[in-house]
Coordinates of C-alpha atoms in Angstrom, one line a residue:
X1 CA 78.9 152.6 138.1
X2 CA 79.5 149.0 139.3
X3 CA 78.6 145.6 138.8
X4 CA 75.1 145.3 136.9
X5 CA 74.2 143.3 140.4
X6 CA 76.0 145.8 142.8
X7 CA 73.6 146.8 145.3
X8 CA 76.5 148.9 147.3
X9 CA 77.8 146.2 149.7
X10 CA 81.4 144.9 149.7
X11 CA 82.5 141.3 148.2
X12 CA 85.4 139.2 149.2
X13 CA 88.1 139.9 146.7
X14 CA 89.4 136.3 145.6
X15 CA 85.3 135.3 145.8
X16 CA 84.8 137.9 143.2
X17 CA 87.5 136.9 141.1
X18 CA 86.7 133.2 141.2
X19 CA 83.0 133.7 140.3
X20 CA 84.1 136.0 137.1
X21 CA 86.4 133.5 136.2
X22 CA 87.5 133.9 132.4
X23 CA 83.8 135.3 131.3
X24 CA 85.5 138.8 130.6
X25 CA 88.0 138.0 128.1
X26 CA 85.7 135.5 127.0
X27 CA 83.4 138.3 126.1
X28 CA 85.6 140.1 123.8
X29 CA 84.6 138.2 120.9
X30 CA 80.5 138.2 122.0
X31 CA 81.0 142.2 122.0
X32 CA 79.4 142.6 118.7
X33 CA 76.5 140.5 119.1
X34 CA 76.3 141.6 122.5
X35 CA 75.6 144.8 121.5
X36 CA 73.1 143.9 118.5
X37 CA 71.2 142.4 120.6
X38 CA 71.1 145.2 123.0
X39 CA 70.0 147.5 120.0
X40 CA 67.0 144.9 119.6
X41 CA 66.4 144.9 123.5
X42 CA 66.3 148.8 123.0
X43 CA 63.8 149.0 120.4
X44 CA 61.8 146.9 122.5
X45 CA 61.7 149.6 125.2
X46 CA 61.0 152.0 123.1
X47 CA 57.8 150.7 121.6
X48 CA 56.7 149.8 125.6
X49 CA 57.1 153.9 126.0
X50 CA 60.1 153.5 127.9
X51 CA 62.5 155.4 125.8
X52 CA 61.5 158.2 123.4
X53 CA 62.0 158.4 119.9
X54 CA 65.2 160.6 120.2
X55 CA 66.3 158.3 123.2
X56 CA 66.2 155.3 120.7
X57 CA 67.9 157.4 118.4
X58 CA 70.9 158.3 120.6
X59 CA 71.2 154.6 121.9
X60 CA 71.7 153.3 118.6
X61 CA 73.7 155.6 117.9
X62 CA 76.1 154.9 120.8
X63 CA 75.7 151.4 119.9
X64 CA 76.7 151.6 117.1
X65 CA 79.8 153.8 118.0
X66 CA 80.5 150.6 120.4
X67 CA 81.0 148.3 117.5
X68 CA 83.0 150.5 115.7
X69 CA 85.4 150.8 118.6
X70 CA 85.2 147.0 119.2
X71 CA 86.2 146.8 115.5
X72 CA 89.1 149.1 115.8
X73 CA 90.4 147.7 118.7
X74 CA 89.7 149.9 121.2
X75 CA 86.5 148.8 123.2
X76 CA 87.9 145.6 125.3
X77 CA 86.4 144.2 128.5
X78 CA 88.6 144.0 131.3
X79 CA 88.6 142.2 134.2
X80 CA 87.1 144.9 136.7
X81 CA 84.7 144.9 134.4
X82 CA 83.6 140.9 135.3
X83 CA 81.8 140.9 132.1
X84 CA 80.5 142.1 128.6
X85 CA 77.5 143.1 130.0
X86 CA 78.7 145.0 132.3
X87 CA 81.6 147.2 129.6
X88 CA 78.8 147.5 127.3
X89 CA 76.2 149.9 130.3
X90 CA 79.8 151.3 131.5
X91 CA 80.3 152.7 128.2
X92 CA 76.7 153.7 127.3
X93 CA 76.4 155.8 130.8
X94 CA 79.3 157.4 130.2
X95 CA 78.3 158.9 126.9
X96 CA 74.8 159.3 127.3
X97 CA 74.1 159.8 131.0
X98 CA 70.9 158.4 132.7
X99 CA 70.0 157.4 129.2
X100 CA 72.7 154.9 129.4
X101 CA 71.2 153.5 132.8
X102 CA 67.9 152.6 131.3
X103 CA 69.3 150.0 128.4
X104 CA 68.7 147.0 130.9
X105 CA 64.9 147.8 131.6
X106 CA 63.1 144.7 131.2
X107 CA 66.4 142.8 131.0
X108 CA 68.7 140.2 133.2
X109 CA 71.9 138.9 132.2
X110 CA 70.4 135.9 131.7
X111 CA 68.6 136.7 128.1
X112 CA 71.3 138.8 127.4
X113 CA 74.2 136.4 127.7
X114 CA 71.9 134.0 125.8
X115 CA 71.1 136.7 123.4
X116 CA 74.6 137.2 122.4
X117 CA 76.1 133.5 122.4
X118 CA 73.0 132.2 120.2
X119 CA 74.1 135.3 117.5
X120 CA 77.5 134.3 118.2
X121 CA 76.6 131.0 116.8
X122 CA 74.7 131.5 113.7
X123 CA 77.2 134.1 112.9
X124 CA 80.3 131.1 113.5
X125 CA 78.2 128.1 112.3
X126 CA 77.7 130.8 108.5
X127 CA 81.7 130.4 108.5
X128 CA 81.7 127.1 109.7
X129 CA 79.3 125.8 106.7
X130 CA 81.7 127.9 104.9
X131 CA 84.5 126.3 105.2
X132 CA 83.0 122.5 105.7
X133 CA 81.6 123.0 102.2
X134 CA 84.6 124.4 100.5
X135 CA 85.8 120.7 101.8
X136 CA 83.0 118.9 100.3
X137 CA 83.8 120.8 97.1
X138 CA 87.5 119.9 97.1
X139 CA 86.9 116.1 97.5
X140 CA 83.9 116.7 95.1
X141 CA 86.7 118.0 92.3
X142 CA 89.2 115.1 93.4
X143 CA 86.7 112.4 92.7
X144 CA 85.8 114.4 89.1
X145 CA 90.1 114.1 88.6
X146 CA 90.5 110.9 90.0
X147 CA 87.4 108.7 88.9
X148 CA 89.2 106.4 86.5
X149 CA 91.7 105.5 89.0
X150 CA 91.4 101.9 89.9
X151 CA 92.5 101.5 93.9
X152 CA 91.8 98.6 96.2
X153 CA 89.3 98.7 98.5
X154 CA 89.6 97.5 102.3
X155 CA 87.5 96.0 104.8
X156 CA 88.7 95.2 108.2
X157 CA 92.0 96.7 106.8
X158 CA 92.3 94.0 104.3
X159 CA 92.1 94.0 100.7
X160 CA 88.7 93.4 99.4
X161 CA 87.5 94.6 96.1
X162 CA 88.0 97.0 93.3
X163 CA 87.5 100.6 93.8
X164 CA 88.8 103.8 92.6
X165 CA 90.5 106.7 94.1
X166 CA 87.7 108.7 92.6
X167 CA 85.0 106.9 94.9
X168 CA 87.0 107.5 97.8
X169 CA 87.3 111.3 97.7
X170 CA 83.4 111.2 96.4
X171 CA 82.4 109.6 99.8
X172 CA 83.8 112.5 101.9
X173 CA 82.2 115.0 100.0
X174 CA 78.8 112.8 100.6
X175 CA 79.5 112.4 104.4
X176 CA 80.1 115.9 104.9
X177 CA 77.2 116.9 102.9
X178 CA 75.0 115.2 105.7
X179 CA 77.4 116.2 108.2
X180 CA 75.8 119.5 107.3
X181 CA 72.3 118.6 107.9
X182 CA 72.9 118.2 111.3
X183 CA 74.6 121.6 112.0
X184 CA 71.5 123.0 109.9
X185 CA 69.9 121.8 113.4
X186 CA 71.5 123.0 115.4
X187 CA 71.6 126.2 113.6
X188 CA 67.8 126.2 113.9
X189 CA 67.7 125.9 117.5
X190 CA 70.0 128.8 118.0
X191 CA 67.7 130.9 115.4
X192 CA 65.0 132.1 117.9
X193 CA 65.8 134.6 120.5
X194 CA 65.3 134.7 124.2
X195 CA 65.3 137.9 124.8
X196 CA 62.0 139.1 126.8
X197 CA 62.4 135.8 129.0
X198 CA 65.0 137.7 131.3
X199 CA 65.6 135.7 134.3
X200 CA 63.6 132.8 133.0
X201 CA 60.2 134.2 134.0
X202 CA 59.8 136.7 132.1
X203 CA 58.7 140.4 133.1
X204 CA 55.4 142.3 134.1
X205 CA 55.6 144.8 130.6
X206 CA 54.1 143.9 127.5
X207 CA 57.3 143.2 125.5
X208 CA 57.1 142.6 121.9
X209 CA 59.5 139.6 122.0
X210 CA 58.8 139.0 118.0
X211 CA 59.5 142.4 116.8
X212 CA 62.8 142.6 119.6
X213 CA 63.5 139.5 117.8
X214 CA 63.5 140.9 114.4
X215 CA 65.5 144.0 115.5
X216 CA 67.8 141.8 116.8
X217 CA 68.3 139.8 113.6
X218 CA 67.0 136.4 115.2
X219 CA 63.8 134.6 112.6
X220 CA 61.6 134.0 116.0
X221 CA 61.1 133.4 119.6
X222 CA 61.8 130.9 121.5
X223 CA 58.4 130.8 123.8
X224 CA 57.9 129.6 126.8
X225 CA 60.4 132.0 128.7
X226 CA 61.6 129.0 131.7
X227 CA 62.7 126.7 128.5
X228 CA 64.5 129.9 126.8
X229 CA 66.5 129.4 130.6
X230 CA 66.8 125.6 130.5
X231 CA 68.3 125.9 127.3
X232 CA 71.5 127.7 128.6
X233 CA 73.7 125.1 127.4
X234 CA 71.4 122.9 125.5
X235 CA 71.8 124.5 122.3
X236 CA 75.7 124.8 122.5
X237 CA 75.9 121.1 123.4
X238 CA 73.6 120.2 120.2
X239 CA 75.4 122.5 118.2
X240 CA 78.9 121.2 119.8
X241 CA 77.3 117.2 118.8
X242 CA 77.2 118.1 115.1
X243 CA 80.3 119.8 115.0
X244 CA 82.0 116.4 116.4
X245 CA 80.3 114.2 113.6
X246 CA 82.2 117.0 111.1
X247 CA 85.2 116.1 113.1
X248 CA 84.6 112.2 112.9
X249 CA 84.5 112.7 109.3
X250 CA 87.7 114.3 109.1
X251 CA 89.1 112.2 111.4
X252 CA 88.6 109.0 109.2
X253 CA 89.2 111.5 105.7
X254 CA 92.8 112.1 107.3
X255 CA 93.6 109.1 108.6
X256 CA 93.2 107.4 105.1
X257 CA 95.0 110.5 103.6
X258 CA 98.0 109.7 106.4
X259 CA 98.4 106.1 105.7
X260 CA 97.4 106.0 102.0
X261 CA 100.6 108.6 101.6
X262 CA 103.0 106.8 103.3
X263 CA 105.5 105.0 101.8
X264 CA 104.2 101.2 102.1
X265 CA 101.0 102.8 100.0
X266 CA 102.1 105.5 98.4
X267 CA 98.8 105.7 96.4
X268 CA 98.8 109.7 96.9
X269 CA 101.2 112.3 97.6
X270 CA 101.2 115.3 99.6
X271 CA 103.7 118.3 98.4
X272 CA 106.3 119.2 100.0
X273 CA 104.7 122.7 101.3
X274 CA 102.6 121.2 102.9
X275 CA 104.2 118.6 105.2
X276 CA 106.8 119.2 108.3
X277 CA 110.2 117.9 108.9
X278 CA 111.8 116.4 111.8
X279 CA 114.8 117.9 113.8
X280 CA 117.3 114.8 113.8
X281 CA 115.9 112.8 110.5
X282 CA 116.4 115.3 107.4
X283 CA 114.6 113.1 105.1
X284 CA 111.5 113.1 107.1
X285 CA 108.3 115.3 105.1
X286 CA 105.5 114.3 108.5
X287 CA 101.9 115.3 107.5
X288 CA 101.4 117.2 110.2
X289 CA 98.5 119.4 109.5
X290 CA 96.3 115.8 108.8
X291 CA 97.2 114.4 112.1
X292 CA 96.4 117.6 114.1
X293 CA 93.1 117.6 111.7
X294 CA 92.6 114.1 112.8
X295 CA 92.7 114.6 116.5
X296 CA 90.6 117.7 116.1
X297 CA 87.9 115.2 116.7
X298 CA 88.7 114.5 120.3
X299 CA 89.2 117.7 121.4
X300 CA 86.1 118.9 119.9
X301 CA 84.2 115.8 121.1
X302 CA 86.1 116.9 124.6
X303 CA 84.0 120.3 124.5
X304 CA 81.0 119.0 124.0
X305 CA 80.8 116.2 126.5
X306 CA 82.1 119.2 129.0
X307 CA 79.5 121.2 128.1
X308 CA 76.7 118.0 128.6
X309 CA 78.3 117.1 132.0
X310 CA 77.7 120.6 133.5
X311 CA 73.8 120.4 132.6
X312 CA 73.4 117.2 134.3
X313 CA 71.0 117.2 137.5
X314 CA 70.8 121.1 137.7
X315 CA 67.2 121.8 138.6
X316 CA 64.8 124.5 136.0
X317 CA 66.2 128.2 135.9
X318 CA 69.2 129.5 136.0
X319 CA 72.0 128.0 137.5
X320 CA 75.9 130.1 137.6
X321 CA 76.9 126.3 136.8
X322 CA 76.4 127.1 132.8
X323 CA 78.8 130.0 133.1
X324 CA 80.9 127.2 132.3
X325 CA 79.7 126.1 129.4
X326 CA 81.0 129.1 127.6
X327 CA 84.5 128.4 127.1
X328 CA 84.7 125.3 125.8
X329 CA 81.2 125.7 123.3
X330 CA 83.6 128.6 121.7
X331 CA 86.6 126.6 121.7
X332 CA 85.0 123.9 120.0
X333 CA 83.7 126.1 117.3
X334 CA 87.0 127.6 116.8
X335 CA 89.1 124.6 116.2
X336 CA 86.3 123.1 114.0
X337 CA 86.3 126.1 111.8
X338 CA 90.4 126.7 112.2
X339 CA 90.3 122.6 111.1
X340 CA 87.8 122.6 108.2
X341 CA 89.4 126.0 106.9
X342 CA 93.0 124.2 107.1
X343 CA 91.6 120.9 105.3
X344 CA 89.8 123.2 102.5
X345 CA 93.3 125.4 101.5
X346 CA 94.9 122.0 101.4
X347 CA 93.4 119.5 100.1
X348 CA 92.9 120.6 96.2
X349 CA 96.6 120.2 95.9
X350 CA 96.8 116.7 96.8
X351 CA 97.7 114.5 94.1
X352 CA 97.4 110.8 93.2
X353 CA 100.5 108.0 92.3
X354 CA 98.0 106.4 89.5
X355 CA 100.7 104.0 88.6
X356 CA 101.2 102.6 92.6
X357 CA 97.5 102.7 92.7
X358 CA 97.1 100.2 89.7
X359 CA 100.1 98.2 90.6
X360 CA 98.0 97.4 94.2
X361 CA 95.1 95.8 92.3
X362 CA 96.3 92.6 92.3
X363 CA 93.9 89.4 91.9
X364 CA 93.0 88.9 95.2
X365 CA 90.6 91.7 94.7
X366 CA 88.9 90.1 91.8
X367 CA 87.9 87.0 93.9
X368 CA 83.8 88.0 94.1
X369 CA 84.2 89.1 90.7
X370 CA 85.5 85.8 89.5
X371 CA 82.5 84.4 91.7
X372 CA 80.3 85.8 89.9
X373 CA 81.6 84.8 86.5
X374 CA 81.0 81.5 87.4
X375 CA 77.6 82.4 88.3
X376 CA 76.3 84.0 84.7
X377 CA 77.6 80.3 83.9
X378 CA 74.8 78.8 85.8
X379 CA 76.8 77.7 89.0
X380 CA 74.9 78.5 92.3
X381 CA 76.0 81.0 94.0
X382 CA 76.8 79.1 97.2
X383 CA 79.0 76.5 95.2
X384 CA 80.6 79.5 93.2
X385 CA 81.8 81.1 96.6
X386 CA 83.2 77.9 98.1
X387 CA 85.4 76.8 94.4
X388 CA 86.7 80.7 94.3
X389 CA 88.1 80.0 98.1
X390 CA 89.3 76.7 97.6
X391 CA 91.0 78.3 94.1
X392 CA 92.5 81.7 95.1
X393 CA 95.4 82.8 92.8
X394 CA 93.8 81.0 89.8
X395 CA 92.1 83.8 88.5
X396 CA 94.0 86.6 86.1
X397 CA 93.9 90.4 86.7
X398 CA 91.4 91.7 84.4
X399 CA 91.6 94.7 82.8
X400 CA 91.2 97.4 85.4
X401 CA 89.3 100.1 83.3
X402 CA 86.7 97.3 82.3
X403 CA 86.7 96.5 85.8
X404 CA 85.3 99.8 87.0
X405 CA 83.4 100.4 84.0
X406 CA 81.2 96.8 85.1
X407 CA 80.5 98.5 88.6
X408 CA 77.6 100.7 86.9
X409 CA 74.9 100.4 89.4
X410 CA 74.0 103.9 90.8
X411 CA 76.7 104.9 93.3
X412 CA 79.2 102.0 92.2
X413 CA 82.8 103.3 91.4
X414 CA 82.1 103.0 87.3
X415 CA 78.9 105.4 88.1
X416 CA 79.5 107.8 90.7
X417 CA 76.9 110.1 89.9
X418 CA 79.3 113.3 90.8
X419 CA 76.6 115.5 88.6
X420 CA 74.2 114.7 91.4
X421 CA 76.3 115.0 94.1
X422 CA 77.4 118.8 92.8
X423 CA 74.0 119.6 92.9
X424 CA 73.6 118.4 96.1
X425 CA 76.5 120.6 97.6
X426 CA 75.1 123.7 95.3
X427 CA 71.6 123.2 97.2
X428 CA 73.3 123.6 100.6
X429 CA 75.5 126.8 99.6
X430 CA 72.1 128.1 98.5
X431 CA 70.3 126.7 101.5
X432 CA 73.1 127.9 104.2
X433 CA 73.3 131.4 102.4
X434 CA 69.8 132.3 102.5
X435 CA 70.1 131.9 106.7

């Protein structure tokens, strides 16, 4: 058997290998879904009539087979084969015959390709959530640990008020939380399948795209067949958008982490396992795994604006331009699970220099407080602002714990409201584990 298009005339070599680019190593890791999607597809063609009973039976079975094999190593694509597609009918027609030949009845590439990198994705985006809110959790516990730690707060990376080390780590965990609604999004889109659309017009056979759908472990269809095709690329650059907001979190959540361990802050401290050294400065312990976590950003970002630019001004249906979209929506999943996974192991064991933390809240940072002191006196506020400006430095430290305790207000460092924001994160491992 040949190419799935092979219609028994010759190609030019280096045409052939340039059009099949990567796509078959590529779809080693969409095997699996791949073939659970084909199992769907079969059903499908079974309840049309065009496979028997026992014909089901034996397809499943040899599907099944399949992913064991791809599990143990031993079913790979290869690049005669140009794609998964392709290794998946190979195999089937060589155990089963003719059987094997009738598994793409009712079938293009297209759905199936779509088929197997939207399961790819909910199956990725389950580990992704995973990991992102075994993060949230982390920060979640170091705000619990941390909450009484006075810190100074910064605007415009200057000193401005009071805060705590506790409502720094708390605000992570609350960005990432929302992060989350996002990739529940894209998620969604990615949740309905396209299988039944085929090329992007669908087929003359009454299909039962819903049950096919629920065979193939997708919640619904996506309907109108020419949008399933439009959305070859759509979904991954949505999905790829709310994976780089995850990443812009982290990139701002390690760059504080970076600079607040260094030595001119000092306010926490990474262990010594986890940092780096350098080759000509023994003293140097580089936090390494925070920077590359930081510039995960931009190369995720990167994917996702590559995978954008390919869509723009193709016309409706398919185009072989999206073929290119693959690579880097996988990629970009990859490093943003491989970076939130990192971030998770590691961040529970940083730990906090409370005593360089309380030495940095110096008076300066009191200056709106001492404002509004002189406002509970009856001074307006205007007139208050202008005599603390013209009088900076006149003004005592106050005690810090006192301090905190006077930001009460919902959300303020003396009330963080961690009890809600547990909650919060609870809801979304329930939410995320019921998809």
């Amino acid at each position: 058997m040949g190419r799935l298009w092979d219609k028994g005339q010759s190609i030019d070599a280096l045409t052939q290998r340039y059009c099949a680019g990567i796509d078959w190593r590529l779809d080693q890791d969409l095997l699996p879904f791949d073939i659970q999607a084909s199992a769907g597809h079969a059903k499908g063609l079974a309840e049309l009539g065009v496979l028997s009973r026992k014909d089901l039976s034996k397809l499943r079975k040899a599907l099944a087979e399949l992913t064991s094999r791809w599990e143990a190593g031993t079913f790979r694509t290869t690049e005669e084969d140009e794609d998964g597609h392709t290794a998946i009918e190979l195999a089937l027609t060589r155990s089963l015959g003719d059987l094997g030949k009738k598994i793409h009845t009712a079938r293009s590439r297209n759905d199936q390709v779509g088929a197997a990198l939207r399961l790819y994705a909910l199956d990725r985006l389950g580990a992704v959530s995973d990991a992102a809110l075994d993060l949230a959790q982390a920060c979640l516990q170091l705000a619990r640990h941390w909450e009484k730690v006075p810190m100074p707060g910064y605007s415009h990376t200057r000193r401005a008020m009071l805060s705590s080390a506790g409502t720094w780590a708390g605000a992570f965990a609350d960005q990432l939380a929302d992060d989350l609604a996002l990739l529940a999004a894209g998620y969604a889109l990615a949740d309905r399948s396209p299988l039944g659309s085929a090329a992007g017009y669908g087929v003359p056979l009454p299909i039962d795209r819903e049950s096919v759908a629920a065979a193939a472990g997708f919640s619904g269809i996506q309907d109108n067949v020419l949008a399933v095709q439009n959305a070859r690329g759509r979904i991954e650059a949505v999905i790829l958008s709310a994976l780089s907001y995850l990443m812009l979190t982290v990139n701002r959540f390690c760059n504080d982490i970076v600079w607040f361990s260094s030595e001119e802050f000092g306010f926490f401290v990474l262990p010594a396992r986890f940092t780096t050294g350098s080759s000509i400065m023994p003293q140097k312990k580089n936090p390494d795994v925070f920077e590359l976590s930081r510039g995960a950003y931009a190369f995720v970002s990167a994917c996702e604006h590559q995978v954008r630019e390919t869509l723009l001004s193709l016309p409706s249906g398919y185009n072989r331009d999206t073929q290119l979209t693959k690579e880097p929506f996988m990629r970009g999943m990859a490093h943003a699970h491989a970076t939130l996974a990192v971030l998770a192991h590691v961040v529970p064991h940083l730990e906090v220099d409370e005593k360089r933390c309380r030495a940095a809240c110096t008076a300066d940072l009191f200056a709106t407080d001492e404002a509004l002191r002189r406002v509970s006196a009856g001074v307006p506020w205007r007139d208050a602002y202008r005599q603390v400006a013209e009088q900076a430095g006149t003004w005592k430290v106050p005690d810090l714990d006192v301090a905190l305790r006077l930001r009460s207000h919902a959300g303020g460092p003396g009330n963080l409201q961690l009890g809600k924001l547990a909650g919060r994160l609870a809801r979304l491992r329930r939410e995320w584990a019921r998809r």
